[in-house]
Amino acid sequence: MVMNLRTWKFMLGLSVATMALACGARAGTAPLSRAGEGFLTPIPNGAAICDDMFSRLEKKDRGVLVAEAETKTPSEQELAAELSELLQACSYDGQAFKVDPRALAGTDGTDGKEAVRNIMRFTGLPQNFKVVEGEVPNAAALIVMGGDGVPERVIAYNAVFMKQVREATINNDWASISIMAHEIGHHLSGHTLLPGGSQPPIELEADKFSGFVLYKMGAALTDATKAISTLIPEEDGPTHPGRKKRLVAIEAGWTESCEQQAGPQCSDTAVAAADLQPDAGVEAKTESGSAPSELTTDSQAHAAAGSEAASQDLAGLTREVLEARLIEAMGKLTKPDADIDAVSKEVEAINNALASAGSASAKKPETVAAGPVDRMPVLDAASTPSKFDRFVYDELGMFDPAIKETLAKAAYDFAESNNIEIVTIVAKDLQGRSADQYALDAMRQLRVGKLEVGNGAVLVVAPGSRQTGIALGAGLLVEYEDSEPLRGYLESFLTLLDGGTKPPAASELIAEAGYRIMRDTKPWEWNVRFQSLEDMVAAEAKAEADLAATGAKYDPLKSPSWRKLARVRATIVTTTPSRDDKVLDVNTIKEERIGPAMHVRSAEGRDALVYVNPAAAALMPVPLETGRTYAFVVRESFLAGDTPQFDLISYDLIE
């Protein structure tokens, strides 16, 4: 059987435990033989099958079918046979395909792992997915449910397909690398990869990321675009844009990467010198000799320390002494037993004393580069976002190099261990924005945090305009009632500069803002444990029944739903629910803190309220519209009332 390489966006059955949410790789027109013929075959009346399957999946625990598919005993053979009937994969345009449960029962993807490892070395980011080889049509970024009920990200690839790509592109290895880089871009950006979702925008994001990282690896523009030019049809598809749009996205990423290294004099024939990011395994040390992750991310702040300065008279001290005390006070915040409130009061008192000291002895603030300089891209609301490649951008070279390296290493480690991304920017030019707007626009364009769960933060200091900016992803916004304490660290840096302190000596204060977020957010969970509203409601009802039966007291920390994340498929009833509706029971205080309430109705007909922070909607690829159906990722707020209430984290348009 000979067929064109087409983009199959489908839900795949993983042979050992899963029904996967999948985003297929590249569409194609080259007449290549499809590997693994017989594992994936078209089924008549696909739309009806898909509708039925999605309905059944909504009623299953966490929305997936979980079963063992290895065939070693008669009972397991029967189970495998049953799965082979159920594992019907649906493309996003409604065409159904039947997946043999052996389709992904390949090796652990040794060759693929090596290719991914080589690509990841140029991204500057920790890997958040696994790599497997299997009988998929080409390559796919998948989200599958692990045996512990926690979703896992996977890249599955077909080795024969990769060989065919090289042959079709005249043995151009960059073509297959670009395909893998595209799938990596999906996972690093935290794309949800849901069936029926609005996919073209995220496909262009993954393409732009592919072009960006391929330049860093040394590919010329013609190499970076080879796979798209050869395999992708010109016309738009239901889930993937056509060739022209995708080539534009790849070129935009390639050019942005080139300008980041070489400046605006890039040409389409330029080739990068190897731009490897620092090895994440290299242990960066602080002055005390402790690793930054040990020093800065411990959240057990329980012992009182160093609050005397908050109440003593500082008026008679010189500016030099006050500056030294400010740096010393900030340093206390890195201690595992620091009393955050006490030290914050101390810092506030010292800052007030510095302000009262006047500027008679102050020198003109220094803006001369002392360390390496980074380039930020031009921020443009119309630009396709693409994942960032470093945790610290210093456009003025103000960071002490050792402090910058320690902060970058700590941020990398924290992203790897806690799945929260914190990017710090010393901006040369706010590009006509306020510092807060600059931070928000940078978060969107650099895709800081995983889009699905909104767990990113951007901290901005603009010495030239004396401004500081903070942007928190929707997932962090609903947990931080007040982000202003973070701003105090950044403003203290500017205060020292105004007093004549050299930037490298004061740069530790910028780093402390990032360390504060690490301490505050270390206990938080970012796995979407419930795949429907009914799952969460059922889990909570069971827990309540157990409490009633045993007489035990309610403990939110033991609750299966308290502050947990859920994916809820629902239609927007209205974005302006009545505040007088006693059944909906809109919480006006919560509206003031988070954002306006939105009335939605789940696929099962259950009403719910979702509180929408305007910043959350601004980060999403599509707007929220009444009457449209979305897959919302939400964090539980109040489940016990007549109408469940949630905080919005992210969403995908379904229909």
XYZ file of C-alpha atoms in Angstrom:
655
model
C 0.000 0.000 0.000
C 1.396 3.354 -1.059
C -0.029 6.594 0.283
C 0.925 10.209 0.827
C 2.422 11.272 4.153
C -0.489 13.096 5.735
C -0.753 14.798 9.085
C -2.723 12.484 11.331
C -3.804 14.416 14.429
C -5.210 11.676 16.512
C -5.810 10.030 19.834
C -3.454 7.057 20.013
C -3.734 3.931 22.132
C -0.527 3.285 24.054
C -0.181 -0.466 24.300
C 0.538 -0.670 28.013
C -1.901 1.715 29.559
C -3.349 4.558 27.620
C -5.621 6.389 25.328
C -3.473 9.337 24.320
C -4.229 12.868 23.326
C -2.023 13.343 20.303
C -0.705 16.029 17.985
C 0.622 14.350 14.843
C 3.725 15.549 13.066
C 4.158 16.810 9.611
C 1.682 16.569 6.814
C 3.155 15.628 3.500
C 2.558 15.137 -0.176
C 5.549 13.034 -1.153
C 4.445 9.543 -2.259
C 6.195 7.614 0.498
C 5.275 4.159 1.754
C 3.694 4.275 5.202
C 5.550 2.238 7.776
C 3.688 -0.203 9.965
C 0.943 -0.843 7.409
C -1.924 -2.600 9.096
C -1.472 -0.942 12.469
C -3.501 2.131 11.504
C -6.350 1.796 9.001
C -9.244 4.083 8.009
C -12.716 3.268 9.326
C -15.994 4.173 7.577
C -18.397 6.554 9.321
C -15.519 8.055 11.276
C -17.382 11.045 12.693
C -19.987 8.869 14.382
C -17.301 6.652 15.875
C -15.359 9.662 17.157
C -18.434 11.251 18.710
C -19.309 8.010 20.456
C -15.743 7.453 21.645
C -15.397 10.971 23.022
C -18.711 10.519 24.850
C -17.501 7.283 26.418
C -14.166 8.797 27.320
C -15.891 11.617 29.190
C -17.489 8.969 31.426
C -14.260 7.081 32.088
C -11.984 7.768 35.003
C -9.794 10.736 34.004
C -11.093 10.502 30.427
C -8.803 7.632 29.344
C -8.994 3.891 28.940
C -6.405 2.143 31.068
C -5.544 -1.516 30.627
C -2.611 -3.847 30.197
C -2.129 -4.882 26.581
C 0.739 -7.387 26.737
C -0.430 -10.813 25.608
C 1.211 -13.347 27.919
C -1.815 -15.146 29.398
C -5.265 -16.045 28.017
C -6.973 -13.391 30.138
C -4.587 -10.727 28.902
C -5.151 -11.869 25.317
C -8.851 -11.319 25.779
C -8.174 -7.880 27.215
C -5.921 -7.013 24.276
C -8.625 -8.106 21.847
C -11.112 -5.874 23.629
C -8.713 -2.957 23.491
C -8.131 -3.448 19.779
C -11.834 -2.734 19.282
C -11.808 0.306 21.549
C -8.542 1.921 20.515
C -9.965 3.805 17.563
C -7.994 6.957 16.901
C -9.683 10.083 15.602
C -8.049 12.765 13.553
C -9.076 16.295 14.416
C -11.117 16.619 11.224
C -13.373 13.758 12.387
C -11.849 10.882 10.368
C -11.499 7.735 12.483
C -8.688 5.212 12.448
C -8.369 1.894 14.179
C -5.171 1.501 16.199
C -3.760 -1.890 17.006
C -2.743 -1.823 20.713
C 0.737 -2.922 19.630
C 1.202 0.290 17.667
C 3.370 1.911 20.313
C 4.887 -1.236 21.758
C 8.288 -0.458 20.306
C 11.623 0.172 21.977
C 12.379 3.022 24.316
C 13.547 5.046 21.342
C 17.313 4.920 21.820
C 18.084 6.623 18.505
C 15.311 9.115 19.065
C 16.516 9.823 22.571
C 19.961 10.655 21.236
C 18.500 13.005 18.617
C 16.308 14.683 21.231
C 19.232 14.973 23.645
C 21.290 16.753 20.961
C 18.434 19.179 20.268
C 17.752 19.823 23.954
C 21.389 20.862 24.488
C 20.619 23.952 22.388
C 17.322 24.895 24.020
C 18.573 26.002 27.442
C 15.553 24.266 28.995
C 14.949 21.043 30.941
C 13.289 18.146 29.127
C 9.708 17.476 30.255
C 8.811 14.444 28.143
C 9.787 10.877 27.313
C 10.802 9.477 23.908
C 9.553 6.156 22.504
C 9.739 4.419 19.136
C 6.550 2.898 17.773
C 4.375 2.208 14.755
C 2.935 5.696 14.498
C 2.559 7.148 10.994
C 5.361 9.688 11.458
C 6.112 11.526 14.715
C 3.759 12.823 17.362
C 3.712 14.782 20.592
C 1.361 12.900 22.911
C -0.122 13.360 26.343
C -0.782 9.968 27.944
C -2.048 8.925 31.334
C 0.544 7.193 33.476
C -0.173 4.297 35.770
C -0.283 6.642 38.781
C -3.015 8.735 37.207
C -0.672 11.605 36.362
C -0.542 12.734 32.704
C 2.818 12.297 31.007
C 4.202 13.951 27.895
C 5.654 11.639 25.246
C 7.225 11.990 21.804
C 6.593 8.899 19.683
C 8.338 8.511 16.347
C 8.514 6.016 13.511
C 12.117 5.172 12.636
C 11.151 4.074 9.112
C 9.341 7.357 8.559
C 12.431 9.285 9.637
C 14.493 7.290 7.132
C 11.948 8.076 4.416
C 12.135 11.772 5.290
C 15.904 11.738 4.813
C 15.512 9.982 1.467
C 12.733 12.325 0.304
C 14.829 15.369 1.209
C 17.922 13.927 -0.476
C 19.530 12.684 2.724
C 19.218 16.039 4.448
C 19.484 15.168 8.155
C 18.237 18.635 9.113
C 14.778 17.671 7.824
C 14.270 14.894 10.365
C 15.857 17.031 13.093
C 13.384 19.818 12.319
C 10.466 17.392 12.696
C 11.694 16.287 16.119
C 12.345 19.931 17.101
C 8.759 20.769 16.150
C 7.397 18.072 18.487
C 9.763 19.193 21.249
C 8.395 22.720 20.818
C 4.879 21.473 21.537
C 5.911 19.945 24.861
C 8.241 22.710 26.058
C 5.487 25.248 25.396
C 2.974 23.167 27.342
C 0.497 22.800 24.498
C -2.536 20.771 25.525
C -2.877 18.795 22.257
C -6.594 18.215 22.695
C -8.835 16.691 20.013
C -11.051 19.257 18.336
C -8.969 22.142 19.618
C -7.951 25.243 17.730
C -4.646 23.872 16.510
C -3.189 26.083 13.730
C -1.809 28.718 16.155
C 0.129 26.178 18.216
C 1.428 24.466 15.072
C 2.972 27.767 13.997
C 4.451 28.177 17.497
C 6.111 24.769 17.205
C 7.369 25.634 13.713
C 8.861 28.905 14.940
C 10.594 27.071 17.783
C 11.991 24.573 15.264
C 13.509 27.356 13.170
C 14.896 29.060 16.289
C 16.700 26.016 17.643
C 17.926 24.795 14.238
C 19.790 28.064 13.707
C 21.503 27.565 17.054
C 22.464 24.065 15.983
C 24.142 25.415 12.847
C 21.477 24.954 10.158
C 21.192 27.362 7.252
C 17.697 28.688 6.533
C 17.329 26.364 3.543
C 18.125 23.423 5.826
C 15.668 24.542 8.492
C 12.831 24.770 5.941
C 13.682 21.637 3.942
C 11.137 19.301 5.551
C 8.241 21.783 5.233
C 9.190 22.689 1.658
C 9.301 19.040 0.621
C 6.533 17.348 2.606
C 3.807 19.899 3.324
C 0.948 20.754 0.934
C 0.381 24.355 -0.043
C -3.242 24.521 1.099
C -4.348 24.882 4.723
C -5.656 21.785 6.480
C -8.222 21.551 9.287
C -5.536 21.387 11.981
C -2.296 22.464 10.286
C -1.601 25.623 8.270
C -0.378 25.262 4.705
C 3.211 25.372 3.475
C 3.558 29.149 3.054
C 2.409 30.028 6.585
C 4.624 27.387 8.121
C 7.668 28.495 6.148
C 7.071 32.057 7.392
C 6.965 30.794 10.995
C 10.170 28.772 10.647
C 11.970 31.689 9.002
C 10.787 34.024 11.788
C 12.244 31.703 14.440
C 15.471 31.189 12.511
C 15.906 34.958 11.990
C 15.125 35.774 15.627
C 17.754 33.270 16.757
C 20.274 34.661 14.275
C 19.691 38.246 15.420
C 19.990 37.159 19.043
C 23.539 35.997 18.322
C 24.747 38.108 15.423
C 22.596 41.225 15.544
C 20.458 42.672 12.726
C 23.013 41.898 10.004
C 21.707 38.336 9.565
C 21.249 36.878 6.087
C 19.494 33.717 4.963
C 22.864 32.084 4.303
C 24.205 32.732 7.797
C 25.150 29.727 9.886
C 25.478 29.917 13.651
C 28.521 29.084 15.621
C 27.559 26.394 18.124
C 25.365 28.120 20.703
C 25.245 25.465 23.374
C 23.580 26.439 26.626
C 25.421 25.722 29.898
C 25.282 22.075 30.910
C 22.463 21.700 33.422
C 24.520 19.124 35.253
C 27.258 21.595 36.196
C 26.863 22.484 39.844
C 26.815 26.257 40.341
C 27.806 27.379 43.847
C 27.019 30.451 45.877
C 29.529 32.268 48.034
C 28.531 30.104 50.971
C 29.352 26.992 48.967
C 25.774 25.703 48.820
C 24.014 24.818 45.591
C 21.405 27.490 44.681
C 18.549 25.008 44.684
C 19.405 24.085 48.257
C 19.882 27.680 49.266
C 16.947 29.399 47.662
C 13.993 27.081 47.256
C 13.312 25.807 50.772
C 9.851 26.946 51.810
C 10.142 26.029 55.516
C 10.508 29.602 56.758
C 9.569 29.298 60.401
C 12.273 30.771 62.679
C 12.438 34.496 63.482
C 15.660 36.121 62.292
C 17.037 39.603 61.946
C 14.042 41.880 62.517
C 15.810 44.421 64.743
C 16.464 46.908 61.963
C 12.750 47.342 61.318
C 12.314 49.155 64.630
C 15.667 50.841 65.276
C 16.535 54.407 64.318
C 18.511 54.365 61.035
C 18.461 58.107 60.437
C 22.036 58.721 61.549
C 23.666 56.104 59.302
C 25.478 57.033 56.111
C 24.238 55.924 52.711
C 27.183 53.540 52.357
C 26.280 51.805 55.636
C 22.603 51.652 54.710
C 23.423 50.110 51.321
C 25.587 47.500 52.981
C 22.792 46.702 55.433
C 20.269 46.418 52.609
C 22.380 43.840 50.801
C 22.945 41.998 54.079
C 19.192 41.989 54.809
C 18.380 40.649 51.367
C 20.920 37.920 51.892
C 18.976 36.711 54.931
C 16.128 35.723 52.637
C 18.258 32.921 51.221
C 18.426 31.245 54.642
C 16.196 28.170 55.053
C 14.916 29.447 58.405
C 14.296 33.056 57.313
C 11.294 34.906 58.718
C 10.019 36.449 55.487
C 7.748 39.016 57.142
C 10.400 40.195 59.589
C 13.086 40.550 56.952
C 10.650 42.321 54.613
C 9.981 44.903 57.335
C 13.711 45.312 57.809
C 14.209 45.895 54.088
C 11.351 48.395 54.017
C 12.851 50.337 56.936
C 16.268 50.490 55.283
C 14.758 51.606 51.967
C 12.868 54.371 53.760
C 16.084 55.473 55.432
C 17.873 55.498 52.077
C 15.110 57.635 50.590
C 15.402 60.075 53.498
C 19.157 60.268 53.128
C 18.716 62.310 49.975
C 20.811 62.186 46.858
C 23.499 64.731 47.675
C 26.235 62.129 47.469
C 24.603 60.102 44.752
C 26.403 59.561 41.509
C 24.733 59.255 38.129
C 23.398 55.698 37.971
C 25.699 53.410 36.042
C 24.404 51.683 32.902
C 27.716 50.557 31.413
C 27.895 46.839 30.680
C 29.914 44.890 33.211
C 29.062 41.390 32.022
C 27.802 39.541 28.925
C 24.926 41.196 27.073
C 21.811 39.342 25.874
C 19.393 40.404 23.157
C 15.646 40.406 23.653
C 13.425 40.049 20.571
C 11.201 42.909 19.468
C 7.866 42.377 21.206
C 4.915 42.381 18.845
C 1.339 41.350 19.647
C 0.998 40.011 16.091
C 4.113 37.863 16.372
C 3.833 34.098 16.750
C 5.088 33.154 20.244
C 8.132 30.895 20.558
C 9.702 29.288 23.615
C 12.501 31.213 25.354
C 16.013 29.752 25.498
C 17.464 31.237 28.699
C 16.253 32.132 32.179
C 18.129 35.442 32.468
C 18.223 38.151 29.773
C 20.570 41.011 30.639
C 20.537 43.576 27.831
C 22.809 45.964 29.735
C 25.324 43.541 31.231
C 24.477 44.732 34.746
C 24.527 41.342 36.434
C 27.609 40.172 38.197
C 28.499 37.153 35.990
C 28.656 34.750 38.954
C 25.295 35.960 40.318
C 23.734 35.651 36.867
C 25.047 32.120 36.407
C 23.833 31.068 39.850
C 20.355 32.525 39.218
C 20.097 30.914 35.783
C 21.146 27.542 37.180
C 18.690 27.809 40.085
C 15.850 28.756 37.682
C 16.703 25.825 35.395
C 16.769 23.388 38.317
C 13.491 24.736 39.679
C 11.797 24.405 36.286
C 13.017 20.827 36.085
C 12.005 19.830 39.616
C 8.889 21.968 40.196
C 7.733 22.721 36.642
C 7.642 26.497 37.234
C 9.525 28.813 34.873
C 10.902 32.148 36.107
C 12.564 34.490 33.602
C 14.421 37.621 34.739
C 15.031 40.513 32.324
C 17.220 43.597 32.671
C 15.730 45.627 29.836
C 17.588 48.211 27.811
C 14.388 49.492 26.201
C 10.773 48.880 27.199
C 9.761 49.367 23.553
C 7.157 52.021 24.364
C 5.449 50.012 27.092
C 5.119 50.235 30.831
C 7.353 47.736 32.606
C 4.357 45.619 33.656
C 3.010 45.498 30.094
C 6.487 44.670 28.818
C 6.662 41.755 31.267
C 3.240 40.459 30.185
C 4.052 40.783 26.478
C 7.390 39.037 27.029
C 5.615 36.219 28.860
C 3.307 35.700 25.891
C 5.895 35.988 23.142
C 8.554 33.928 24.936
C 5.945 31.407 26.180
C 7.236 31.566 29.752
C 5.513 28.839 31.748
C 3.525 25.962 30.325
C 0.565 27.367 28.413
C -1.717 24.640 29.744
C -1.233 25.453 33.442
C 0.030 29.062 33.422
C 2.995 28.473 35.711
C 5.401 31.136 34.492
C 6.739 34.416 35.872
C 8.596 37.300 34.226
C 10.503 39.855 36.310
C 11.672 43.053 34.623
C 14.039 45.807 35.685
C 14.485 48.789 33.339
C 17.302 50.941 34.811
C 17.069 53.563 32.074
C 13.462 54.468 32.837
C 13.644 53.477 36.526
C 10.746 51.038 36.202
C 10.093 47.515 37.415
C 7.600 45.056 35.963
C 6.059 41.759 37.007
C 3.926 39.307 35.028
C 2.617 36.073 36.507
C 0.952 33.273 34.560
C -2.683 32.540 35.335
C -1.709 29.563 37.468
C 0.478 31.725 39.688
C -1.914 34.679 39.712
C -4.637 32.691 41.435
C -2.207 31.744 44.204
C -0.533 35.127 44.721
C -3.017 37.507 46.270
C -0.417 40.271 46.100
C 2.697 40.223 43.942
C 3.925 43.613 45.158
C 6.406 42.148 47.696
C 8.270 40.764 44.685
C 8.543 44.266 43.275
C 10.326 45.450 46.416
C 13.409 43.432 45.532
C 13.572 44.933 42.050
C 13.020 48.474 43.287
C 15.727 48.033 45.928
C 18.161 47.371 43.084
C 17.209 50.705 41.497
C 17.520 52.423 44.889
C 21.121 51.239 45.206
C 21.885 52.374 41.667
C 20.514 55.820 42.488
C 22.881 55.922 45.434
C 25.898 55.178 43.253
C 26.305 51.464 43.902
C 27.784 49.663 40.922
C 25.241 47.387 39.191
C 27.134 44.088 39.666
C 27.311 44.641 43.425
C 23.576 45.311 43.608
C 22.443 42.633 41.126
C 21.888 40.070 43.882
C 18.722 42.031 44.724
C 17.258 41.263 41.294
C 18.000 37.583 41.783
C 16.261 37.586 45.163
C 12.894 38.259 43.506
C 13.212 35.007 41.571
C 14.365 33.122 44.670
C 11.325 34.419 46.561
C 8.995 32.916 43.938
C 10.845 29.606 44.224
C 10.315 29.521 47.971
C 6.668 30.536 47.746
C 5.654 28.078 45.024
C 7.684 24.991 45.846
C 4.733 23.059 47.393
C 2.310 23.678 44.502
C 1.168 20.919 42.152
C 0.817 21.387 38.383
C -0.554 18.043 37.178
C -4.050 18.090 35.686
C -5.361 15.169 37.734
C -9.028 15.321 36.715
C -10.025 15.090 33.069
C -13.660 16.123 33.593
C -15.780 18.014 36.087
C -17.712 14.825 36.863
C -14.470 13.071 37.837
C -13.665 15.761 40.372
C -17.190 15.922 41.778
C -17.294 12.126 42.109
C -13.916 11.998 43.849
C -14.974 14.654 46.346
C -18.325 12.956 46.990
C -16.546 9.689 47.753
C -14.171 11.469 50.124
C -17.085 13.106 51.943
C -18.843 9.734 52.270
C -15.677 8.224 53.725
C -15.435 11.051 56.282
C -19.058 10.559 57.269
C -18.535 6.822 57.679
C -15.392 7.145 59.788
C -16.226 10.332 61.673
C -12.888 11.833 60.672
C -12.486 15.609 60.392
C -12.086 17.336 57.054
C -8.471 18.104 56.177
C -8.031 20.098 52.948
C -4.506 18.750 52.526
C -5.988 15.241 52.296
C -8.877 16.240 50.059
C -8.699 14.754 46.527
C -10.010 17.984 44.982
C -8.882 20.913 47.158
C -6.993 23.390 44.931
C -6.391 20.630 42.366
C -6.350 21.167 38.610
C -9.081 19.790 36.342
C -9.786 19.847 32.614
C -13.447 20.739 32.052
C -15.120 20.603 28.670
C -17.879 23.210 28.821
C -19.817 25.807 26.847
C -19.902 29.469 27.882
C -23.462 30.383 28.875
C -22.645 34.022 29.656
C -19.641 36.117 30.551
C -21.837 38.394 32.679
C -23.797 36.186 35.104
C -26.312 37.889 37.383
C -24.937 38.790 40.807
C -28.469 38.299 42.166
C -28.702 34.651 41.112
C -28.616 32.735 44.418
C -27.952 29.401 42.710
C -24.891 30.639 40.863
C -23.821 32.645 43.930
C -21.171 34.854 42.316
C -18.417 35.701 44.789
C -17.877 39.453 44.298
C -14.820 39.484 46.572
C -13.242 36.821 44.388
C -14.106 38.853 41.308
C -12.167 41.771 42.769
C -9.161 39.570 43.549
C -9.088 37.287 40.477
C -11.390 38.676 37.791
C -14.991 38.574 36.527
C -17.050 35.394 36.835
C -18.148 33.446 33.769
C -21.070 30.988 33.736
C -20.279 27.737 31.875
C -22.162 24.449 31.403
C -20.312 21.137 31.182
C -20.908 18.424 28.608
C -22.951 16.572 31.258
C -25.172 19.623 31.835
C -23.633 20.730 35.137
C -23.373 24.510 35.700
C -20.174 26.044 37.046
C -18.612 29.451 37.620
C -15.133 30.211 36.315
C -13.302 33.357 37.450
C -11.245 34.865 34.627
C -8.166 36.976 35.242
C -7.785 39.315 32.224
C -4.086 38.457 32.036
C -4.949 34.778 31.593
C -7.138 35.462 28.573
C -4.459 37.744 27.101
C -1.993 34.839 27.013
C -4.311 32.481 25.110
C -4.265 32.051 21.306
C -8.053 32.531 20.915
C -10.665 34.729 22.676
C -13.505 33.606 24.952
C -16.923 33.892 23.302
C -20.430 33.165 24.556
C -21.910 30.013 23.038
C -18.540 28.454 22.143
C -17.264 25.218 23.679
C -13.822 25.044 25.262
C -11.632 22.653 27.192
C -10.850 24.717 30.296
C -7.999 23.958 32.678
C -9.165 25.251 36.062
C -8.099 25.143 39.703
C -10.726 24.217 42.271
C -11.960 27.135 44.360
C -15.237 26.019 45.963
C -16.847 22.678 45.165
C -19.362 22.359 47.998
C -22.028 24.836 46.868
C -24.898 24.479 44.411
C -22.610 25.682 41.648
C -18.954 24.551 41.632
C -16.515 27.464 41.375
C -13.082 27.506 39.762
C -10.209 29.811 38.807
C -9.358 29.814 35.093
C -5.825 28.738 34.176
C -6.014 28.132 30.401
C -8.342 26.955 27.653
C -8.543 25.466 24.157
C -11.340 26.158 21.700
C -13.241 22.961 20.875
C -16.106 24.240 18.749
